[in-house]
mmCIF file of C-alpha atoms (C1' of nucleotides) in Angstrom:
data_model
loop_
_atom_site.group_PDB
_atom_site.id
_atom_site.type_symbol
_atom_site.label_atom_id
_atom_site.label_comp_id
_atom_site.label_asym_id
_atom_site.label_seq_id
_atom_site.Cartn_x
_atom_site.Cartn_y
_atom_site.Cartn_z
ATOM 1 C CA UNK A 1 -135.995 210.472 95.845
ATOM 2 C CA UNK A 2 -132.890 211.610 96.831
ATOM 3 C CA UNK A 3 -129.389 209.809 96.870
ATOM 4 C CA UNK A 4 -127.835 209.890 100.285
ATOM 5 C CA UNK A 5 -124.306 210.674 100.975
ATOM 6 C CA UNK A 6 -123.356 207.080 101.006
ATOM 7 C CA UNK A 7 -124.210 206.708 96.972
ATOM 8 C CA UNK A 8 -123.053 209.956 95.932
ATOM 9 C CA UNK A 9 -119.821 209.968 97.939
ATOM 10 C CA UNK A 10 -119.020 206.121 97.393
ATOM 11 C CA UNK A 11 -119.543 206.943 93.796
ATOM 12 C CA UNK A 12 -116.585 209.218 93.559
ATOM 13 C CA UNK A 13 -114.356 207.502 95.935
ATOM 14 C CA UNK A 14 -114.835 204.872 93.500
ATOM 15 C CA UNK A 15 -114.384 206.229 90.451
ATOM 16 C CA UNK A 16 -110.878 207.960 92.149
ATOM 17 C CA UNK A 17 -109.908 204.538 92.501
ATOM 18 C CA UNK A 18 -110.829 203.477 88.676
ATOM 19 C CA UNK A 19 -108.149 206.543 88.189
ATOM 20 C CA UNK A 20 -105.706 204.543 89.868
ATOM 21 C CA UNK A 21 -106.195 201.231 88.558
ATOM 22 C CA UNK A 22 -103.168 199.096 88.603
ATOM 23 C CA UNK A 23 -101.349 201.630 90.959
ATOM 24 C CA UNK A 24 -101.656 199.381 94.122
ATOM 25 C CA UNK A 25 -103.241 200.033 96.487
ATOM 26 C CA UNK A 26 -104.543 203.788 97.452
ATOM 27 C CA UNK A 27 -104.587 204.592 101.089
ATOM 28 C CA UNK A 28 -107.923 205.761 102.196
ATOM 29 C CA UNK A 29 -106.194 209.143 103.172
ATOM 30 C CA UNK A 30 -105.722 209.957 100.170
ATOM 31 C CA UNK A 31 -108.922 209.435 98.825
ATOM 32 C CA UNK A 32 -110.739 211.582 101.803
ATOM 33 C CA UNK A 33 -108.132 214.113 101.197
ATOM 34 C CA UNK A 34 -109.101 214.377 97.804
ATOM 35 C CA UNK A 35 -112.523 214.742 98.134
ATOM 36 C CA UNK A 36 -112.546 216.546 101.492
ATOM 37 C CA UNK A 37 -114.727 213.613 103.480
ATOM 38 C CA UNK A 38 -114.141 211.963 107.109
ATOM 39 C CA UNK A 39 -111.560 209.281 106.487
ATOM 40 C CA UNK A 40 -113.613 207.610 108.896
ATOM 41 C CA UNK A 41 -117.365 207.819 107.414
ATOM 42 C CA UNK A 42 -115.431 206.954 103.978
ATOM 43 C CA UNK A 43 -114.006 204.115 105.834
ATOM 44 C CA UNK A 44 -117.570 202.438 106.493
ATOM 45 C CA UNK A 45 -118.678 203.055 102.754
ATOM 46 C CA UNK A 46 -115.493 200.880 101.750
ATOM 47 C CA UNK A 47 -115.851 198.613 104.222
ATOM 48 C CA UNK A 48 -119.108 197.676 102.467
ATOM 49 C CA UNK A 49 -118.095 198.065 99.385
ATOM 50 C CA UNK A 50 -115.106 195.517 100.341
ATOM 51 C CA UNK A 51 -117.595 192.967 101.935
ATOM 52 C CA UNK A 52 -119.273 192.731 98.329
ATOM 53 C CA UNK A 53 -116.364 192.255 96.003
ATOM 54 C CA UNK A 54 -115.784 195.200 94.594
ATOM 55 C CA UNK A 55 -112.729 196.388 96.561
ATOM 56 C CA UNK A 56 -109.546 194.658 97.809
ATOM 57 C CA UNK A 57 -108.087 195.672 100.584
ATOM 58 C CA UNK A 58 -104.163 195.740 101.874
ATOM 59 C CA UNK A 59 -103.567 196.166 105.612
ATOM 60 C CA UNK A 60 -100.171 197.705 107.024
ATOM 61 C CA UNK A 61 -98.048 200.149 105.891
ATOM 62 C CA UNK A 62 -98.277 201.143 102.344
ATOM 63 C CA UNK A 63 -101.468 199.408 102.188
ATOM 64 C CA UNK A 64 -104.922 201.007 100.998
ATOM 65 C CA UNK A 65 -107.789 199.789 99.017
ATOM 66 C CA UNK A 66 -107.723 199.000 95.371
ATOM 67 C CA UNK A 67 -110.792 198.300 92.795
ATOM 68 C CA UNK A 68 -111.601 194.231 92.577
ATOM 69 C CA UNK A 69 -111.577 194.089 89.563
ATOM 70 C CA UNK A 70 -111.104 196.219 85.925
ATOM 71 C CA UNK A 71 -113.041 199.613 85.286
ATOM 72 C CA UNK A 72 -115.000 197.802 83.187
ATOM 73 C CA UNK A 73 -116.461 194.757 84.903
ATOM 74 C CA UNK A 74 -117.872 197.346 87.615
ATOM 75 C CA UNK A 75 -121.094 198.962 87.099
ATOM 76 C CA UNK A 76 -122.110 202.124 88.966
ATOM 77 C CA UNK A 77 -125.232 199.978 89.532
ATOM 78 C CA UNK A 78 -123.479 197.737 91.705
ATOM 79 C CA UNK A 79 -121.716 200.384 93.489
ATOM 80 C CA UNK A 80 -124.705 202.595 94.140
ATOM 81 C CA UNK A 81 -126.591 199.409 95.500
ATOM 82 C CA UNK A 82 -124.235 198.134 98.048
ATOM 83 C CA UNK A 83 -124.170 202.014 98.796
ATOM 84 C CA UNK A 84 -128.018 202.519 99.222
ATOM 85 C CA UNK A 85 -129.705 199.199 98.956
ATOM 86 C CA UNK A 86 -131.954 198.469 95.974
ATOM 87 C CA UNK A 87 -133.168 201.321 93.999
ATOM 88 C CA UNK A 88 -136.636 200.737 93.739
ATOM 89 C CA UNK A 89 -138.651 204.117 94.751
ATOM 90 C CA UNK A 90 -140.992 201.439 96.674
ATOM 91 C CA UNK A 91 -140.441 198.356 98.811
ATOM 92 C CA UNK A 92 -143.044 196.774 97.089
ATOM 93 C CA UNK A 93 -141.428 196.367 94.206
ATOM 94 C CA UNK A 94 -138.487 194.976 95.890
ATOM 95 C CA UNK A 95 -138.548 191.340 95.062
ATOM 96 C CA UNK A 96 -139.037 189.179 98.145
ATOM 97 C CA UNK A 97 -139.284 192.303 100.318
ATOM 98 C CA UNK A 98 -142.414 193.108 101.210
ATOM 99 C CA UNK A 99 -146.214 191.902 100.422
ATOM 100 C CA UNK A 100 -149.266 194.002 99.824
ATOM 101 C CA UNK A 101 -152.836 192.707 100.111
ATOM 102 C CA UNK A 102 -154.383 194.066 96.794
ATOM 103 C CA UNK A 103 -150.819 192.912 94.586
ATOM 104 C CA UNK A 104 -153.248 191.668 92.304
ATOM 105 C CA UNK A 105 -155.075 194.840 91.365
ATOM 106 C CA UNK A 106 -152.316 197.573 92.481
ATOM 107 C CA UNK A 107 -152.001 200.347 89.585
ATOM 108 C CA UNK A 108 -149.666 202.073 91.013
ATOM 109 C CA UNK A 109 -147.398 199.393 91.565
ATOM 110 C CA UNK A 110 -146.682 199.355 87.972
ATOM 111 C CA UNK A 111 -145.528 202.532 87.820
ATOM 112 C CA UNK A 112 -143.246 201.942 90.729
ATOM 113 C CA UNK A 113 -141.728 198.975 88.557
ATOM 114 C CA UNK A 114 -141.374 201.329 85.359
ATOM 115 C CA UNK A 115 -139.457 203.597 87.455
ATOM 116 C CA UNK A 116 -137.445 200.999 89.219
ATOM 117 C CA UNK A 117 -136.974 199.470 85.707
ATOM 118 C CA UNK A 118 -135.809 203.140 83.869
ATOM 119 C CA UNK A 119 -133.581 203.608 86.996
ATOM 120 C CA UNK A 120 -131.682 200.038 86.623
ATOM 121 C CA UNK A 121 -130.966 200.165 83.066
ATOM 122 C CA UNK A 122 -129.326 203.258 83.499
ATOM 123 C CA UNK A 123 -127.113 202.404 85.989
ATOM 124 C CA UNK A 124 -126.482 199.033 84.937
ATOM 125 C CA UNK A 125 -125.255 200.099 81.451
ATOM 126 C CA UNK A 126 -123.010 202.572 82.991
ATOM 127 C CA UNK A 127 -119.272 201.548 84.137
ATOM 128 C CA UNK A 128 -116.263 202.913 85.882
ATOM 129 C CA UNK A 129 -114.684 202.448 82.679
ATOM 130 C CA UNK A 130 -117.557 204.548 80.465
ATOM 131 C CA UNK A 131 -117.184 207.163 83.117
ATOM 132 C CA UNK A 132 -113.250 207.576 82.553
ATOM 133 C CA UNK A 133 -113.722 207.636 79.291
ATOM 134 C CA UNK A 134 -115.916 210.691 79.472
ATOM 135 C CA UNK A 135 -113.869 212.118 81.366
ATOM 136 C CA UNK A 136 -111.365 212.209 78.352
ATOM 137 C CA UNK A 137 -113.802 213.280 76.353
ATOM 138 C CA UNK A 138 -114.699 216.322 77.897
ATOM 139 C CA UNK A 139 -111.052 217.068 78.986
ATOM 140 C CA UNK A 140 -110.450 217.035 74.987
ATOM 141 C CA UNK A 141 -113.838 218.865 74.019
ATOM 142 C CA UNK A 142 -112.856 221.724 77.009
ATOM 143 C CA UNK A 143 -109.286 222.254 75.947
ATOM 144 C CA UNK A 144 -110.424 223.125 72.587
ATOM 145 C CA UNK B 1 -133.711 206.652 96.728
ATOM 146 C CA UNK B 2 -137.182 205.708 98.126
ATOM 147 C CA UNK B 3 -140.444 207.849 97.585
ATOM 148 C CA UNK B 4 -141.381 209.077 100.925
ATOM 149 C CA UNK B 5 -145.362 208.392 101.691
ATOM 150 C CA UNK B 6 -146.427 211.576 100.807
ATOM 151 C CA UNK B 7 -145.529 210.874 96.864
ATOM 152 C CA UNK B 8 -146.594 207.077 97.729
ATOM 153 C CA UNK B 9 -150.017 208.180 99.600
ATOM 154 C CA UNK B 10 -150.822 211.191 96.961
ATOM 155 C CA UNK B 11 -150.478 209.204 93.826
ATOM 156 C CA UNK B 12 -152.858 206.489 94.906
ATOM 157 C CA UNK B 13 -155.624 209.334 96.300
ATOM 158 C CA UNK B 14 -155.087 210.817 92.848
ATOM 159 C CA UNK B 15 -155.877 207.680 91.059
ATOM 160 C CA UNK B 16 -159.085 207.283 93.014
ATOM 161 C CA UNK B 17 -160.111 210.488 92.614
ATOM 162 C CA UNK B 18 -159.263 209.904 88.668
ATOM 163 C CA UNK B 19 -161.802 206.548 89.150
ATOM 164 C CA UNK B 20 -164.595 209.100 90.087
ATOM 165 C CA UNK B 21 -163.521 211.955 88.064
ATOM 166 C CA UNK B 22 -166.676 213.833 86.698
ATOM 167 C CA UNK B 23 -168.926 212.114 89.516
ATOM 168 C CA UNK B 24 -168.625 216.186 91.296
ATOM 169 C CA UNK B 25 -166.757 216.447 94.593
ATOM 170 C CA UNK B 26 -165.666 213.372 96.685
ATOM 171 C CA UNK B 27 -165.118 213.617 100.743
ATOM 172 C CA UNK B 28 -161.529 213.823 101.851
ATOM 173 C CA UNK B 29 -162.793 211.097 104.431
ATOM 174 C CA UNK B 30 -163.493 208.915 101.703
ATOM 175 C CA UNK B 31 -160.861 208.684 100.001
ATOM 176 C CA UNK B 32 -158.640 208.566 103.699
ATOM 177 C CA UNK B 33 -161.061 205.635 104.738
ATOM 178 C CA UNK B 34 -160.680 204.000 101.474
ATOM 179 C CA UNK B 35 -157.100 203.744 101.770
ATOM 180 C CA UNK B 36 -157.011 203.850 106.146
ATOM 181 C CA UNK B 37 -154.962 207.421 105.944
ATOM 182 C CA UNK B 38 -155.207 209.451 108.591
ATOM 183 C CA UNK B 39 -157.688 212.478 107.397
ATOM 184 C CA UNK B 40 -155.259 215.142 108.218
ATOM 185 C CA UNK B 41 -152.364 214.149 107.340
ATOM 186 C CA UNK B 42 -153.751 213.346 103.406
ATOM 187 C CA UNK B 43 -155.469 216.836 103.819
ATOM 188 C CA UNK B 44 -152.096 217.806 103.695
ATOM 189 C CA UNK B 45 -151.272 216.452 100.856
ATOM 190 C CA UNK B 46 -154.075 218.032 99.074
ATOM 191 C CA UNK B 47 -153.808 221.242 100.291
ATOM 192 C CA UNK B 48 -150.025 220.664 97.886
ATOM 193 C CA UNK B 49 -151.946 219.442 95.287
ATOM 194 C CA UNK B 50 -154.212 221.712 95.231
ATOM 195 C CA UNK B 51 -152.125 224.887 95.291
ATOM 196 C CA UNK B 52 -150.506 223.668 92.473
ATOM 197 C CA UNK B 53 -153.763 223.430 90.195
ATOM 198 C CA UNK B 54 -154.043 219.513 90.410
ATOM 199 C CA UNK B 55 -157.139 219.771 92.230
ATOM 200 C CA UNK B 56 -159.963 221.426 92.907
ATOM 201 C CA UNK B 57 -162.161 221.671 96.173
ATOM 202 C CA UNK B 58 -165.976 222.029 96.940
ATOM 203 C CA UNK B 59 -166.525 223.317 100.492
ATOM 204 C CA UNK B 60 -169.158 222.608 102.707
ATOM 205 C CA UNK B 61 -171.748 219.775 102.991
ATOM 206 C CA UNK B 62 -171.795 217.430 100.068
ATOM 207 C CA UNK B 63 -168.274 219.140 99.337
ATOM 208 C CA UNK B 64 -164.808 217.173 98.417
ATOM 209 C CA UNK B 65 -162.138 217.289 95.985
ATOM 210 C CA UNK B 66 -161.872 216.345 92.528
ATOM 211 C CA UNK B 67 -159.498 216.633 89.660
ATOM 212 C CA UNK B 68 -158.895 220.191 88.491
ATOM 213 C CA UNK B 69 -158.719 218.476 84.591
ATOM 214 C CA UNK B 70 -159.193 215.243 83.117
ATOM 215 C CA UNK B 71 -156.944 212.264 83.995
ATOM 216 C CA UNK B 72 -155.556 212.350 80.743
ATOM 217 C CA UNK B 73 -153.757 215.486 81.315
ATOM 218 C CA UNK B 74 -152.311 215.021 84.915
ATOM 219 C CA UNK B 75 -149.606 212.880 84.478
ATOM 220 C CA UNK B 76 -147.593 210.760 87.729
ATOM 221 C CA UNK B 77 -144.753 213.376 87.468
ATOM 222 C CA UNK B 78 -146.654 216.484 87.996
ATOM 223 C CA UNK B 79 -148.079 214.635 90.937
ATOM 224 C CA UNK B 80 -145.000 213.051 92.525
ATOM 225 C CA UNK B 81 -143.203 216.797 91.727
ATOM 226 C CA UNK B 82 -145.624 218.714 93.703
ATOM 227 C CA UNK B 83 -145.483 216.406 96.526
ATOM 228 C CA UNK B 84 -141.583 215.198 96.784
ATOM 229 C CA UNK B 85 -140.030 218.057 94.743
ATOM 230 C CA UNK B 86 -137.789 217.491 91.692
ATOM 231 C CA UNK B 87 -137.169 214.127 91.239
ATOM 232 C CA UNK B 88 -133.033 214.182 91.088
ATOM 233 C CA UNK B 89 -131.132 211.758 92.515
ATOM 234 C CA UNK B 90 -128.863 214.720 93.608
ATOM 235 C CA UNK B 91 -129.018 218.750 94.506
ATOM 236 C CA UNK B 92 -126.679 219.462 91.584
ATOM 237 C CA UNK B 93 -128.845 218.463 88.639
ATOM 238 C CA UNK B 94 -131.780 220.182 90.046
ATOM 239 C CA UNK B 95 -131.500 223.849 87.628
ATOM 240 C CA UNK B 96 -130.425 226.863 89.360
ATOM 241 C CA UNK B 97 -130.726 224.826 92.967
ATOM 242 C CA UNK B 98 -126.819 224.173 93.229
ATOM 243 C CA UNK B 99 -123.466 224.969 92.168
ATOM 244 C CA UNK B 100 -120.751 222.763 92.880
ATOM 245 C CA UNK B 101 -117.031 224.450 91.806
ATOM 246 C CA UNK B 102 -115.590 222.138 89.765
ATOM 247 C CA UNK B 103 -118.753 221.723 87.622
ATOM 248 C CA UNK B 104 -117.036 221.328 84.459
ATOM 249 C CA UNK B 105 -114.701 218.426 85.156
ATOM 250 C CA UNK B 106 -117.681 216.245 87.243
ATOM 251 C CA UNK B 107 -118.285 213.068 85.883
ATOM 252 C CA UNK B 108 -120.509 211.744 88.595
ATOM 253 C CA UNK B 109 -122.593 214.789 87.529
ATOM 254 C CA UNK B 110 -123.032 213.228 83.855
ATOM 255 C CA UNK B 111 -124.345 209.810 85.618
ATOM 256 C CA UNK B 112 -127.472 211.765 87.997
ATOM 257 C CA UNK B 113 -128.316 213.565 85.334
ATOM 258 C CA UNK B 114 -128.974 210.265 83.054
ATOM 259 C CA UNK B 115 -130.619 208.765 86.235
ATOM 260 C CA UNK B 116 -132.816 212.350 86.359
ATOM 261 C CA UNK B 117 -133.731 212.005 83.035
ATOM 262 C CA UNK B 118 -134.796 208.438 82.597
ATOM 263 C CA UNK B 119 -137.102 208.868 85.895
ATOM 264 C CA UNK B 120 -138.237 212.084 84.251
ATOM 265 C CA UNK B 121 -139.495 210.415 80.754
ATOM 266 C CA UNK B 122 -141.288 207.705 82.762
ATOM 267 C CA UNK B 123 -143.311 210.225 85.169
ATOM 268 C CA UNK B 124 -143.474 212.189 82.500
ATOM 269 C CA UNK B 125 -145.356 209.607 79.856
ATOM 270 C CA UNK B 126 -147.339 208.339 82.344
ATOM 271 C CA UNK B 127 -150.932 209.934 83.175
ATOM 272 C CA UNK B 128 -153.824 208.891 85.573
ATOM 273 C CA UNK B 129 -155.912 208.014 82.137
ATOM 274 C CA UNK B 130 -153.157 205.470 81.756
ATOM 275 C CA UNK B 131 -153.515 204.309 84.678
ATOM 276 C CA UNK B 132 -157.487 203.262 84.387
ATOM 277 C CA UNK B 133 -156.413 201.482 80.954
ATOM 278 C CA UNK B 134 -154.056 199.833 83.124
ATOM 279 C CA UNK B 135 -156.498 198.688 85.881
ATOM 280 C CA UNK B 136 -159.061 197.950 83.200
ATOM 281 C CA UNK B 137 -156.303 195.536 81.714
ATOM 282 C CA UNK B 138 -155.870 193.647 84.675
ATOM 283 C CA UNK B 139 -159.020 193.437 85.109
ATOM 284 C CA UNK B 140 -160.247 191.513 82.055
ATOM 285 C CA UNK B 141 -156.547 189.738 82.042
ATOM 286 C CA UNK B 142 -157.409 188.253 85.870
ATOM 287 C CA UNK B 143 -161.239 187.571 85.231
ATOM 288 C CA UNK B 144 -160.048 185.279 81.892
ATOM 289 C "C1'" DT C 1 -90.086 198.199 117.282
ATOM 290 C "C1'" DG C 2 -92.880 201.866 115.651
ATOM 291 C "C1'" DA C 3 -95.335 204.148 112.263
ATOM 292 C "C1'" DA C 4 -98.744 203.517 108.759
ATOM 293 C "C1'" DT C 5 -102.573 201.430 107.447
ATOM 294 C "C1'" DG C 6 -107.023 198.712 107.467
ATOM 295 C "C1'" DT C 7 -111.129 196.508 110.778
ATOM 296 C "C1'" DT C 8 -114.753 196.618 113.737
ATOM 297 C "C1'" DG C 9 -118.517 197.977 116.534
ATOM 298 C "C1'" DA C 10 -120.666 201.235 119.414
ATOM 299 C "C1'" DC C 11 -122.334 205.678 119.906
ATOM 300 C "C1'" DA C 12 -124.477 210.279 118.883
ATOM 301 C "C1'" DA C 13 -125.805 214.686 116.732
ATOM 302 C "C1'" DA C 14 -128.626 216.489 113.119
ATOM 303 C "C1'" DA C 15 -132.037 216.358 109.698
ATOM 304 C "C1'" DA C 16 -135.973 214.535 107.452
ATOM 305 C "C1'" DT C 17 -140.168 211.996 107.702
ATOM 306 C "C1'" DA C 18 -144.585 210.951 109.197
ATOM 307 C "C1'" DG C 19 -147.752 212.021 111.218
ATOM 308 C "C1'" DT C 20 -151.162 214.584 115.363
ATOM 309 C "C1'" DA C 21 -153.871 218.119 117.199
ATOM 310 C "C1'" DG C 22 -156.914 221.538 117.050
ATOM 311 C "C1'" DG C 23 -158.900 225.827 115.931
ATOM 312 C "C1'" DG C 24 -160.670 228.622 112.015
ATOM 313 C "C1'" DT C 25 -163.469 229.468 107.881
ATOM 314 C "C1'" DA C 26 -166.751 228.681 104.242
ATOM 315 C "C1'" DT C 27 -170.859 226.403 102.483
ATOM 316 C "C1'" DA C 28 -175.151 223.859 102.047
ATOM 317 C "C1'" DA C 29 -179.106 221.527 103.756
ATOM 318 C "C1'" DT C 30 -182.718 221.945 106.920
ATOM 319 C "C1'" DA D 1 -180.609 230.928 111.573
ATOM 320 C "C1'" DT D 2 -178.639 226.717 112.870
ATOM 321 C "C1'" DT D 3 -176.144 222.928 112.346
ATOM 322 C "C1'" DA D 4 -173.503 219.613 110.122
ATOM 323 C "C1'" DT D 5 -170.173 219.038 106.812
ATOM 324 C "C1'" DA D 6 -165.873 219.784 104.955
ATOM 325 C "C1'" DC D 7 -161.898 222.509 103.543
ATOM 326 C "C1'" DC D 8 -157.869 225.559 105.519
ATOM 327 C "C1'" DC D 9 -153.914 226.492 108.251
ATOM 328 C "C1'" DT D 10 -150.347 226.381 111.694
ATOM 329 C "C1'" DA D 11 -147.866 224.466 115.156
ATOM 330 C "C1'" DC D 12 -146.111 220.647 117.458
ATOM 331 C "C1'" DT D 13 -143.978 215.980 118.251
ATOM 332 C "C1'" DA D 14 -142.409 211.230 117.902
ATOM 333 C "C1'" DT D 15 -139.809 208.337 115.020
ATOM 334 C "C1'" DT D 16 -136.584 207.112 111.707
ATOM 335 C "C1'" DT D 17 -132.823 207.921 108.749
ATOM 336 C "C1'" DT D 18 -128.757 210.111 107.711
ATOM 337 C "C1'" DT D 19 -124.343 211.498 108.639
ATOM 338 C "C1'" DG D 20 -121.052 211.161 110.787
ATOM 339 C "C1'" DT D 21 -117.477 210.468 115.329
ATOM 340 C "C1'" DC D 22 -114.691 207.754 118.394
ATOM 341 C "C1'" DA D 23 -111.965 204.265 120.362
ATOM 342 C "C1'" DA D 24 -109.729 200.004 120.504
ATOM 343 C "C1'" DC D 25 -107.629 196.574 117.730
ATOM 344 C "C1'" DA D 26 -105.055 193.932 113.874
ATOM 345 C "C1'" DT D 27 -101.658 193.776 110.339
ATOM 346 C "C1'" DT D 28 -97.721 195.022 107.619
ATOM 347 C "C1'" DC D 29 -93.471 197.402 106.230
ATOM 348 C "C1'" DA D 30 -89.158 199.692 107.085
#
DNA sequence: TGAATGTTGACAAAAATAGTAGGGTATAAT
DNA sequence: ATTATACCCTACTATTTTTGTCAACATTCA
C-alpha cells in the first residue's frame, strides 16, 4: 500500500513549482538539484505530468517547466494519479478495469470501495495552493 | 498504492472463516479450494495471521483453523496490518520507522499522513461481523 | 553558431511480489 | 501402532514492478 517514487517525488517537484508560480518557467535542473533526484527519472515524471495538463513546458534556453494552471485549480489527487494510476487498493474497484465473476455477492469488494472512497476525498480536497498555505502556517507557528 | 494478494487473498479467507466461525476447525484445503489458492502459499498467510493472535489452529485429522475471537472483534485493519504491514502511503509516517532531516518544514509529510489516517479509520471501523451484515444485505436486497 | 533546455524511446539493474517445493512435526481416528 | 490428516517451517525461483540510466534529437536564446 505503498506510494512509489513516482507519487512521492512528483509530489514535491510539484509543489516546488507551486513555489514558483508566475516565475516562468523553472528548468528541470533546478528542481532535481533541489531535491537531490536524477534530472533524468524527474524528467519522465514531468513528461507525464505535461501530457495531462498540468504542466507547460518551454523548450530552449531559459526554458523549463511551469505549473498549467494556478495552485489552486490543481489537486494533489490529480497529480498523484497521473503519477501512480488510480488509487484504488484493488483493480476491481477500478471502474471499467477489470470484472470478477461473483461482483454480485463480493463483500470484500465493498471494503475495497470504502477505502478507495476515504483515499479520494482526501486527496481531492487537497491543493497545491492548501499545501503552500500550510507551509506558512507552520513557518509562523515554528518561528514563534 | 495497490494491496498486494497476500492482504487481497487473507481478507477474503478471513471472511470465510468468519462465515463458519464457531462450526470448530475448518481445513486449510477448504478454504484454498473454495477460493482456487494454492494450499501453501495461503498457509503462509496463516501462519502471519496466526502468530499475530488472529487465528487459531487444530492439528491433525479433522484439524483446521478458525478465528482466535469472534468476528466482531477482528476488524479488516488488524488483518490487512498483519499481512501488508502499516498501511502508509509512505516510510515517513510510519512511527519510529523513518527520519527524514528536514522533518519540520515537510509539507508533503502533512498530506500522507491525512491519506494514513483516513485509510486507518476505515480499516479500523470495519470488522468481519460487518461484513456478514453486509453479505446478509445483499442478499435479501438481490433476492427482492 | 553554440550552449541551454526540453523530448523521446529503449534499455537495464534492483527490489518486491507471488508463488513452489518439500521435508518435518503433531494429532486423531482406526 | 499405524496411517491419514493437517499444521509448521525454510529455502528457492520465476515474474513483475520499480527505479532509474543512456543516447540521440529538437528547439530556443544570446
Amino acid at each position: 500500500m505503498k506510494l512509489s517514487t513516482r507519487g512521492r517525488y512528483g509530489l514535491k517537484a510539484m509543489y516546488q513549482l507551486a513555489i514558483h508560480y508566475g516565475e516562468g518557467p523553472i528548468p528541470l535542473k533546478n528542481i532535481a538539484d533541489a531535491q537531490n533526484l536524477s534530472e533524468n527519472y524527474l524528467e519522465q515524471l514531468f513528461s507525464s505530468l505535461r501530457k495531462n495538463g498540468l504542466l507547460n513546458s518551454v523548450r530552449g534556453a531559459q526554458g523549463g517547466y511551469m505549473l498549467a494552471r494556478s495552485p489552486r485549480d490543481i489537486t494533489v489527487g490529480s497529480i498523484l494519479r497521473t503519477l501512480e494510476g488510480n488509487l484504488a487498493p484493488a483493480d476491481c474497484v477500478i471502474d471499467g478495469e477489470y470484472d470478477c465473476e461473483n461482483e454480485e455477492n463480493c463483500v470484500t469488494k465493498l471494503v475495497w470501495m470504502r477505502i478507495r472512497d476515504s483515499i479520494d476525498e482526501v486527496v481531492d480536497s487537497i491543493t497545491l495552493q492548501d499545501m503552500l498555505d500550510e507551509y506558512e502556517y507552520m513557518k509562523r507557528k515554528n518561528k514563534i
